[in-house]
Coordinates of C-alpha atoms (C1' of nucleotides) in Angstrom, one line a residue:
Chain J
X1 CA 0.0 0.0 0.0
X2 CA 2.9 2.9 0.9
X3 CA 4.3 1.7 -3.0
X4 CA 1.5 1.0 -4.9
X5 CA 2.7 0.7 -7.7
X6 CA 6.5 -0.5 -7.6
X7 CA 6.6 -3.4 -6.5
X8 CA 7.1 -5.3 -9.5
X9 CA 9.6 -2.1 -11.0
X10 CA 11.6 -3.1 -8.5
X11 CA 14.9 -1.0 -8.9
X12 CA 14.3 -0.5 -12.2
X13 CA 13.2 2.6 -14.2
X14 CA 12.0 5.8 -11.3
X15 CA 8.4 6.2 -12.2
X16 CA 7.2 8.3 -15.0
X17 CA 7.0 11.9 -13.9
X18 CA 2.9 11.7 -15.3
X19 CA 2.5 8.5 -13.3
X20 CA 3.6 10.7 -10.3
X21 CA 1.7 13.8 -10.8
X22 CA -1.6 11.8 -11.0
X23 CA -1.2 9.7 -8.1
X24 CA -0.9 12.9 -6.1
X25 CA -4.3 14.1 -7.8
X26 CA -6.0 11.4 -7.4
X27 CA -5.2 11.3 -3.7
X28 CA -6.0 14.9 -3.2
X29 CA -9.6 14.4 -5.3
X30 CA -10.1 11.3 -3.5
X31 CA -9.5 13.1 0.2
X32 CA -12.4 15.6 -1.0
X33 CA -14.8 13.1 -2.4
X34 CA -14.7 10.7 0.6
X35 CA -15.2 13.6 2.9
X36 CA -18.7 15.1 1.9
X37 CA -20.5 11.9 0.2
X38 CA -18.5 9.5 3.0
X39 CA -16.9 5.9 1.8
X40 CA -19.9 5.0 -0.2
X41 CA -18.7 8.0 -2.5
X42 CA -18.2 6.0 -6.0
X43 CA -14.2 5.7 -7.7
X44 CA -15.6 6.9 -10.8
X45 CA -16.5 10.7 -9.4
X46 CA -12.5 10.6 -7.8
X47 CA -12.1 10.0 -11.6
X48 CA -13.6 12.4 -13.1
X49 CA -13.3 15.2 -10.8
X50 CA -9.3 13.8 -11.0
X51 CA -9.6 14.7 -14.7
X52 CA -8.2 10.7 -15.2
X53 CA -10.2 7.9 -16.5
X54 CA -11.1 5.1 -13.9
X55 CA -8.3 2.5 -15.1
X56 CA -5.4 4.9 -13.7
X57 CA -7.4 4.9 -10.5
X58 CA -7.0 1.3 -10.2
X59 CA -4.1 1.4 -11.3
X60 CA -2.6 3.7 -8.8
X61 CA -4.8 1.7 -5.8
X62 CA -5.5 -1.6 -7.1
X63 CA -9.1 -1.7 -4.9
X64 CA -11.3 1.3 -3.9
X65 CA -10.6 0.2 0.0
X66 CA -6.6 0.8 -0.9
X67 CA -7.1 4.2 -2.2
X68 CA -9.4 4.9 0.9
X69 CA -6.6 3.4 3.2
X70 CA -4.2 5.7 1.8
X71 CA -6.4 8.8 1.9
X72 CA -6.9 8.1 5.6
X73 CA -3.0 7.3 6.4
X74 CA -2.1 10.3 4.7
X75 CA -4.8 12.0 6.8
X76 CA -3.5 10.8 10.2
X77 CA -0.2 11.1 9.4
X78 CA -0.8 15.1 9.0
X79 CA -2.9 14.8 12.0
X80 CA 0.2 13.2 13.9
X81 CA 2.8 15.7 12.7
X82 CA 0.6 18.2 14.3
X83 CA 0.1 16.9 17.1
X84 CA 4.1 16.1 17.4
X85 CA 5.1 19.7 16.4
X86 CA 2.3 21.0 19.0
X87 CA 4.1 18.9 22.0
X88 CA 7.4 20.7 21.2
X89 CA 6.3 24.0 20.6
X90 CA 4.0 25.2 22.9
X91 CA 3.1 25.2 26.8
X92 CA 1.1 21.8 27.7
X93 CA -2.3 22.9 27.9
X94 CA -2.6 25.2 25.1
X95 CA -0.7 22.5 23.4
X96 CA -3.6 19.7 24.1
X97 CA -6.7 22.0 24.0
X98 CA -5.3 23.7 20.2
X99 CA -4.7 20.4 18.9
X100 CA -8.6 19.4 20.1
X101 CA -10.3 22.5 18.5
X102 CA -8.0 22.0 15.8
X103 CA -9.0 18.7 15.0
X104 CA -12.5 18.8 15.5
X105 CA -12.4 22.1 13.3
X106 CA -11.2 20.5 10.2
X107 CA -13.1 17.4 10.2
X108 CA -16.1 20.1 9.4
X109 CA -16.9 18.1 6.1
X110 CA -14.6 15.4 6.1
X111 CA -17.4 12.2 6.7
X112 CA -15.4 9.6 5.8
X113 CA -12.3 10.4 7.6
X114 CA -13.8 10.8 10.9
X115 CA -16.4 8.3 10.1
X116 CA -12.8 5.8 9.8
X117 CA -11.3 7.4 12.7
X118 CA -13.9 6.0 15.2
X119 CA -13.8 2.3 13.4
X120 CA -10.1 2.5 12.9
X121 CA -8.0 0.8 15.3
X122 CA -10.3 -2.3 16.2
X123 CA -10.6 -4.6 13.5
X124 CA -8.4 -4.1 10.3
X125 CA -4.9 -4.2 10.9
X126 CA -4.1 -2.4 7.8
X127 CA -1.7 0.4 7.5
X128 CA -4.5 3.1 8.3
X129 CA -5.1 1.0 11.7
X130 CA -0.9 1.7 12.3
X131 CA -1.3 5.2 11.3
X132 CA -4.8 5.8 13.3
X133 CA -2.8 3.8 16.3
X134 CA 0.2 6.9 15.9
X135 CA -2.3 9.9 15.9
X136 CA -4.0 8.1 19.3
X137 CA -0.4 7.7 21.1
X138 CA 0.6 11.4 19.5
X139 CA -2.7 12.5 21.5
X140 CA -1.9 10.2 24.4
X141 CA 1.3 12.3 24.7
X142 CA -0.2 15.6 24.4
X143 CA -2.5 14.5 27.2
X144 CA -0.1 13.4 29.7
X145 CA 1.8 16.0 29.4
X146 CA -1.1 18.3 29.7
X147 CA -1.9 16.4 33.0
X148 CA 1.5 16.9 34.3
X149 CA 0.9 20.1 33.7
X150 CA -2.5 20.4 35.5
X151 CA -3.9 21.8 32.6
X152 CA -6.3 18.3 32.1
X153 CA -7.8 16.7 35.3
X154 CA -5.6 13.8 36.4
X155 CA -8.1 10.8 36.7
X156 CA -8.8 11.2 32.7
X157 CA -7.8 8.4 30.8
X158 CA -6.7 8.4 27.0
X159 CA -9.7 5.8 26.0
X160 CA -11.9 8.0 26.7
X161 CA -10.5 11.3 25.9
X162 CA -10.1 10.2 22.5
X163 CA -13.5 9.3 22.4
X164 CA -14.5 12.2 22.6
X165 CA -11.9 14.2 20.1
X166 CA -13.7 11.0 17.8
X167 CA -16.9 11.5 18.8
X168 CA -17.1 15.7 19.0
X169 CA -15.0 15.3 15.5
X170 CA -17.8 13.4 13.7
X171 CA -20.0 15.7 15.2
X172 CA -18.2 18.4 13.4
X173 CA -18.4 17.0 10.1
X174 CA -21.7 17.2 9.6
X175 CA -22.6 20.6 7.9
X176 CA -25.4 21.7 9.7
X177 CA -23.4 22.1 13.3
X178 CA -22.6 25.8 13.3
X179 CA -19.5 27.2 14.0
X180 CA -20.8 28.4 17.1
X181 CA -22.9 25.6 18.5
X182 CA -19.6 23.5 17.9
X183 CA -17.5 26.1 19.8
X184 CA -20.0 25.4 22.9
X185 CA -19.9 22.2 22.5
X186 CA -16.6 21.9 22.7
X187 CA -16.5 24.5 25.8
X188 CA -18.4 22.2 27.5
X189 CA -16.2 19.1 27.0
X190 CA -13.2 21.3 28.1
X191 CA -14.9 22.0 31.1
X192 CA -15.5 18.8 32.4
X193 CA -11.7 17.7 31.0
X194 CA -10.4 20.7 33.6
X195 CA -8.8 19.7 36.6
X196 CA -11.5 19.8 39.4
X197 CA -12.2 23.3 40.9
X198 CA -11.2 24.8 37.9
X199 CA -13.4 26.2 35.6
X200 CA -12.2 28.0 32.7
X201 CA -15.4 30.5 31.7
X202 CA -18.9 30.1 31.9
Chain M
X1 CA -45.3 5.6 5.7
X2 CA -47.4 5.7 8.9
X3 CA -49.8 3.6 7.2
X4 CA -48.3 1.5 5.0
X5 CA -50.9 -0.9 3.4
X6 CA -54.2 0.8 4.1
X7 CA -54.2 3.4 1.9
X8 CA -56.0 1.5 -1.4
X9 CA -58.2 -1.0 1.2
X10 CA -59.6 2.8 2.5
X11 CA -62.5 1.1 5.0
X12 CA -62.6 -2.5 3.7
X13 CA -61.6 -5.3 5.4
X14 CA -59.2 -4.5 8.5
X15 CA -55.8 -6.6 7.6
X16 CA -55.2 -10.2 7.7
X17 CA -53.8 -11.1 11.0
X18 CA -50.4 -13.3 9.3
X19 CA -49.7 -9.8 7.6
X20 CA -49.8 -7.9 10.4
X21 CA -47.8 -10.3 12.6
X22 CA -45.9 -10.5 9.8
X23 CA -45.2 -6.5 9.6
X24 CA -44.3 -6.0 13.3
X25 CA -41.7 -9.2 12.7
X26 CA -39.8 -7.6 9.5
X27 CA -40.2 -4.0 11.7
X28 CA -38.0 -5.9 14.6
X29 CA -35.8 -7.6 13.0
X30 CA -35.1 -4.7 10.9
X31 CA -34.0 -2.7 13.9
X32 CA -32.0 -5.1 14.6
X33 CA -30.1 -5.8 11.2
X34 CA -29.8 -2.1 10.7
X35 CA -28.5 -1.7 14.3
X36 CA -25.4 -3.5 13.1
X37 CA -24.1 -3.2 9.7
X38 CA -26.1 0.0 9.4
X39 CA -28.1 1.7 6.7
X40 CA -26.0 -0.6 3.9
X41 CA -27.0 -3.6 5.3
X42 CA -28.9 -5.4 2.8
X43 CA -32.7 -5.8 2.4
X44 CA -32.6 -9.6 1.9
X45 CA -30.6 -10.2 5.2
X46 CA -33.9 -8.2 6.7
X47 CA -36.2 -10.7 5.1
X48 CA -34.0 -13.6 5.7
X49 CA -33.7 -13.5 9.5
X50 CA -37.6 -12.7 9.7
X51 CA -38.1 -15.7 7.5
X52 CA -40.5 -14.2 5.1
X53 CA -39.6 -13.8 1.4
X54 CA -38.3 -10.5 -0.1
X55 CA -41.4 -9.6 -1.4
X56 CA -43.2 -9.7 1.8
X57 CA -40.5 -6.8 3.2
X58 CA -41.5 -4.6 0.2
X59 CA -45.4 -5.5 0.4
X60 CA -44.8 -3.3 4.0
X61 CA -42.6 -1.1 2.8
X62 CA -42.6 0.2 -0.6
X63 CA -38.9 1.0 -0.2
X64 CA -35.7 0.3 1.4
X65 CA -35.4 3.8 2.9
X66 CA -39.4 3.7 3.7
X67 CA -38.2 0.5 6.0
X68 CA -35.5 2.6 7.7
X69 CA -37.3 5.1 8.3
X70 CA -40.3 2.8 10.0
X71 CA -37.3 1.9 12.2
X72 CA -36.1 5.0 13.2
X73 CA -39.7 6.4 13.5
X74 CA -40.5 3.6 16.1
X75 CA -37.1 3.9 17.8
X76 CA -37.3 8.1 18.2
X77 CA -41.2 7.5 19.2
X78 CA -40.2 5.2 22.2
X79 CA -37.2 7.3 23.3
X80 CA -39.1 10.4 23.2
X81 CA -41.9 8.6 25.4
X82 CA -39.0 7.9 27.9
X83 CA -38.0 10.9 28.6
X84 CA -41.3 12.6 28.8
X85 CA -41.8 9.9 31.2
X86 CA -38.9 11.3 32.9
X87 CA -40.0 14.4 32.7
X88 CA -42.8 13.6 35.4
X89 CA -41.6 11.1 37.2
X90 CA -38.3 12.2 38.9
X91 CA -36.5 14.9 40.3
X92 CA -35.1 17.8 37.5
X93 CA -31.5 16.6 37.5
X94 CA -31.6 12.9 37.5
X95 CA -34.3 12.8 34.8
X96 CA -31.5 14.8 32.7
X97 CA -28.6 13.1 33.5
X98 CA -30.2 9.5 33.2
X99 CA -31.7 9.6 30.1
X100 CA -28.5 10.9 28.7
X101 CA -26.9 8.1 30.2
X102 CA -29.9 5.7 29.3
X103 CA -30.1 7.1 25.8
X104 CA -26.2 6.8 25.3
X105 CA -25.9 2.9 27.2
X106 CA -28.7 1.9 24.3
X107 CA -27.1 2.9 21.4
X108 CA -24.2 0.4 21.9
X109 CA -24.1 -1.9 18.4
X110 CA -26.9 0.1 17.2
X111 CA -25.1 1.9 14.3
X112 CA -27.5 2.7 11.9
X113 CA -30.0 4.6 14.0
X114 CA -27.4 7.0 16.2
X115 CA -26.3 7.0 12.6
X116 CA -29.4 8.5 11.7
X117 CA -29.8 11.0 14.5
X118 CA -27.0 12.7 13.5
X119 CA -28.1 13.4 9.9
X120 CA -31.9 13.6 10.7
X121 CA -33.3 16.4 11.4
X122 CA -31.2 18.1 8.3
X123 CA -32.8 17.6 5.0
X124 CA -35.6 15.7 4.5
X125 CA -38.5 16.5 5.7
X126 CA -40.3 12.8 6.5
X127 CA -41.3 11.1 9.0
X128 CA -38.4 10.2 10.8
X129 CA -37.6 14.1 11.0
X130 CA -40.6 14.7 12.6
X131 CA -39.8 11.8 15.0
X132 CA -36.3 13.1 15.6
X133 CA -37.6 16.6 16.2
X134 CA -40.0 15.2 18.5
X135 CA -37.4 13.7 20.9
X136 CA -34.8 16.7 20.0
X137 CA -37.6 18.9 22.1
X138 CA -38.1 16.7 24.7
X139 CA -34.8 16.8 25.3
X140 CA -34.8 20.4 25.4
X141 CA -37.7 20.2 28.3
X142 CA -35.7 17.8 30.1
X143 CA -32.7 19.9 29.4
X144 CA -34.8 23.5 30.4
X145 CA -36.4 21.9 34.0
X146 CA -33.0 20.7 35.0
X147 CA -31.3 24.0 34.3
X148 CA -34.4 25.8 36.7
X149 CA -33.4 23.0 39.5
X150 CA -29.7 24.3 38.9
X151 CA -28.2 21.0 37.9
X152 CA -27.1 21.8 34.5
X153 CA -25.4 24.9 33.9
X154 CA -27.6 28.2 32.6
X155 CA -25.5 28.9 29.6
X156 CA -25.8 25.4 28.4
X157 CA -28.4 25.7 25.2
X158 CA -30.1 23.0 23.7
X159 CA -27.9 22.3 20.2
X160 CA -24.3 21.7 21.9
X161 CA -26.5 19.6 24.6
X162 CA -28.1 17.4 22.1
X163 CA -24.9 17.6 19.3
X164 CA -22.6 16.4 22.5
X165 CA -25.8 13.6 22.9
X166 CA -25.9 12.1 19.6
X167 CA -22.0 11.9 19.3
X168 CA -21.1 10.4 22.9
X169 CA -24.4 7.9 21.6
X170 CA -22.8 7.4 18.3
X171 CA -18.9 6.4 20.1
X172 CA -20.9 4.3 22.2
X173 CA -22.5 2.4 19.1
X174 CA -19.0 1.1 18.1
X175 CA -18.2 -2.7 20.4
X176 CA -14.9 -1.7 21.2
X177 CA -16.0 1.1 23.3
X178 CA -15.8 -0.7 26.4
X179 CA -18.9 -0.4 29.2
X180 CA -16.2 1.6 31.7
X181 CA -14.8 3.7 29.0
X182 CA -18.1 5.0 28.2
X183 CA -19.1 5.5 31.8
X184 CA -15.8 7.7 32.3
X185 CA -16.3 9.8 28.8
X186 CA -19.8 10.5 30.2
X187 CA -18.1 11.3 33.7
X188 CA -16.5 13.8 31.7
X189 CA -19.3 15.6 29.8
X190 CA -21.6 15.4 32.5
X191 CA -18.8 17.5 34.7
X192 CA -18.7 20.1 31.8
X193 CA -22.4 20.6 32.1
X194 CA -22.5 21.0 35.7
X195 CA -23.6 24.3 37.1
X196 CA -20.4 26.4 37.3
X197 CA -18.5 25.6 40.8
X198 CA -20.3 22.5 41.5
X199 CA -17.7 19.3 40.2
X200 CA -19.9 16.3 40.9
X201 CA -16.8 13.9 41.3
X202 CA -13.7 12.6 40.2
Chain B
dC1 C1' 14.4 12.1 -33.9
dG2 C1' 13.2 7.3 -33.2
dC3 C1' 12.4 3.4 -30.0
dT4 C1' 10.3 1.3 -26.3
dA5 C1' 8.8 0.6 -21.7
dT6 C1' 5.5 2.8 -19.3
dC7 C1' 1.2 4.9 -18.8
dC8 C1' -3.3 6.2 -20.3
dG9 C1' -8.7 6.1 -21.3
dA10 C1' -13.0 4.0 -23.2
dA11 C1' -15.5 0.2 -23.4
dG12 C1' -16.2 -3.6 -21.5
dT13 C1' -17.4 -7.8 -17.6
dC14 C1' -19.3 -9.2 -13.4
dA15 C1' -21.6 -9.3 -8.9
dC16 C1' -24.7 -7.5 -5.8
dG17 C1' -28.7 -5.4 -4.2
dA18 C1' -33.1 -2.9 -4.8
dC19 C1' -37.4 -3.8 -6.5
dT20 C1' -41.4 -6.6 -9.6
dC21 C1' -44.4 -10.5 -11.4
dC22 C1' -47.1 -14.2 -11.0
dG23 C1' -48.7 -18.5 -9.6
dT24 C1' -49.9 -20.4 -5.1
dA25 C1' -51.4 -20.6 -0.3
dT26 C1' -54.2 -19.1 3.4
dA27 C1' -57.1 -16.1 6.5
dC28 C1' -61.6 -14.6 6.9
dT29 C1' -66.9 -14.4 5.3
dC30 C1' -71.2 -16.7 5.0
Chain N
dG1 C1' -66.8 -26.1 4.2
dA2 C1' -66.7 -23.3 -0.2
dG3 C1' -65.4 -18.9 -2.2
dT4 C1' -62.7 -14.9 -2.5
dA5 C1' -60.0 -11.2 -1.3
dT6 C1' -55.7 -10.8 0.7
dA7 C1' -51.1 -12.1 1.4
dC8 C1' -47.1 -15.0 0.4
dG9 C1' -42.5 -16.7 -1.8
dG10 C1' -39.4 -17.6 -5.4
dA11 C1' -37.7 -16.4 -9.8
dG12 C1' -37.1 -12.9 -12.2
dT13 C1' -35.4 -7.7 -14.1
dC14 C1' -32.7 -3.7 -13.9
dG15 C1' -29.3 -0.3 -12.5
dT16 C1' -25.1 0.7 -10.2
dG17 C1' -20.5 0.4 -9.1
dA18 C1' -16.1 -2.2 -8.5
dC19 C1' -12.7 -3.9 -11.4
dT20 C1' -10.3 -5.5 -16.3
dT21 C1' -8.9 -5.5 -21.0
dC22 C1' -6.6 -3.6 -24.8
dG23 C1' -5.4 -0.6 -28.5
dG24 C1' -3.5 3.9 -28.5
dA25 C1' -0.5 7.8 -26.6
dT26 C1' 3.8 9.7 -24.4
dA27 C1' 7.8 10.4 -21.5
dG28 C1' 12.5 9.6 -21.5
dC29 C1' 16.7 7.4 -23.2
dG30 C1' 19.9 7.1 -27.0

DNA sequence: CGCTATCCGAAGTCACGACTCCGTATACTC
DNA sequence: GAGTATACGGAGTCGTGACTTCGGATAGCG
């Protein structure tokens, strides 16, 4: 799945710089598609919204699950980074709390990737699974150090605080959640994640 | 939708008993098939496990969708009942806080209908909008008498309340969500709707 | 500039699932 | 208990969407 297509080249020729440029569309498209319209979204609109006929598709992801699996790994891996860059950058609670709006934010839209998000991790043990696993131990670390911090009440566990990011993410992707009922939303969730006694705002 | 068969027969005869038997069967075990596998779950599975043939299913139901919708109309009837049972029967804050829980600890394996709740109430207008609005404002009277009795925060409005409602019931839906996990998310949430100051527990 | 491995798109095949037809069975009436 | 409207089930049709095939282009090397 991370080399789709050369396996077989082996060593031999690079890849055709055509071949290159349309696997990267066709990922991009395909990222868009399966987030409004969700994984029942058909490989032929990727296609022609990609500008390529349906064979490169395959060709590129030999099944439709493939090209989901490596929209989503490309999706958490992002999501990871972020997360990763977040826990050197900034002070622990800001850190945690940024990344949680931040996530929940941009899955505004995005169906099928928070729709995989909350199956990921249990049964497939595909390379979205491994990727989904990273973005839940990037967020594990963000926590725990958010804890030490007493930013995030001790007694919260990362089951279910991911949960939660899941759970308030899908939320998030369906349009009619307004920005401002989301913001609430998430105020509230922050609230109870304080550490006891310490409200942030009403 | 709400009557299904009796729209030709007008006055005439009443129904045949097998059909209606029959009907309430194919209703129940189409909760049930939809509840896992969700909405794509497959129309013959649905007749199968009722042991009827596939006609019989779309005798009742004209369509696929008109069947899911029965479903959810019947499942968002009988939770709205609850709560307005609620409503009367206990004090302001437990009705709230339990028939979050209840509604949440209910949903486990049923994907397609927390599925449904958080799209319905969007787009179409049919039935199982109506039903989902129903329950959406008995939750908001549940939601209003326990903010009078000061258990739930004032600045709590009904949107975030039921957004955070559907999407803690929707996490819940998956199996790997484990019974404690869910008890502790919930822990969470409940804490970030309490009245500001009062932290119910650890 | 020509050659060839690589890549492409259009027109297929194939399976699956929603929905229909029709001959048969059975619940209800008298 | 005979007759009939009502309901049933199995064997279809039909459309859709995943995936394949193959003749035609084109990038990149010489």
């Amino acid at each position: 799945m991370s080399t789709p297509d050369n396996r077989e080249t082996g060593g031999r020729r690079p890849q055709r710089a055509d071949a290159r440029t349309n696997r990267e569309r066709i990922l991009n498209v395909a990222e868009e598609v399966f987030g409004k319209g969700g994984r029942s979204a058909s490989t032929e609109e990727v296609a022609r919204l990609a500008g390529v006929g349906i064979a490169t598709v395959f060709r590129h992801f030999p099944t439709k699950a493939a090209l989901l699996e490596a929209v989503l790994v490309q999706r958490f891996d992002r999501l990871r980074a972020q997360a990763e860059t977040l826990f050197h950058a900034t002070d622990p609670g800001t850190a945690f709390f940024d990344f949680f709006s931040h996530l929940v934010a941009d899955a505004a839209g995005k169906i099928a990737i928070s729709e995989a998000l909350l199956e990921a991790g249990g049964e497939n043990g595909g390379d979205a699974a491994r990727a989904s696993d990273g973005l839940r131990r990037a967020v594990g670390a963000l926590l725990q150090r958010a804890q030490r911090a007493g930013a995030v009440r001790d007694d919260a566990e990362l089951p279910e605080v991911y949960a939660l990011l899941v759970c308030t993410s899908r939320a998030a992707a369906h349009a009619r959640l307004e920005e401002e009922v989301r913001q609430r939303m998430l105020a509230i969730v922050f609230d109870g994640l304080a550490p006891l006694g310490t409200r942030e705002r009403g």
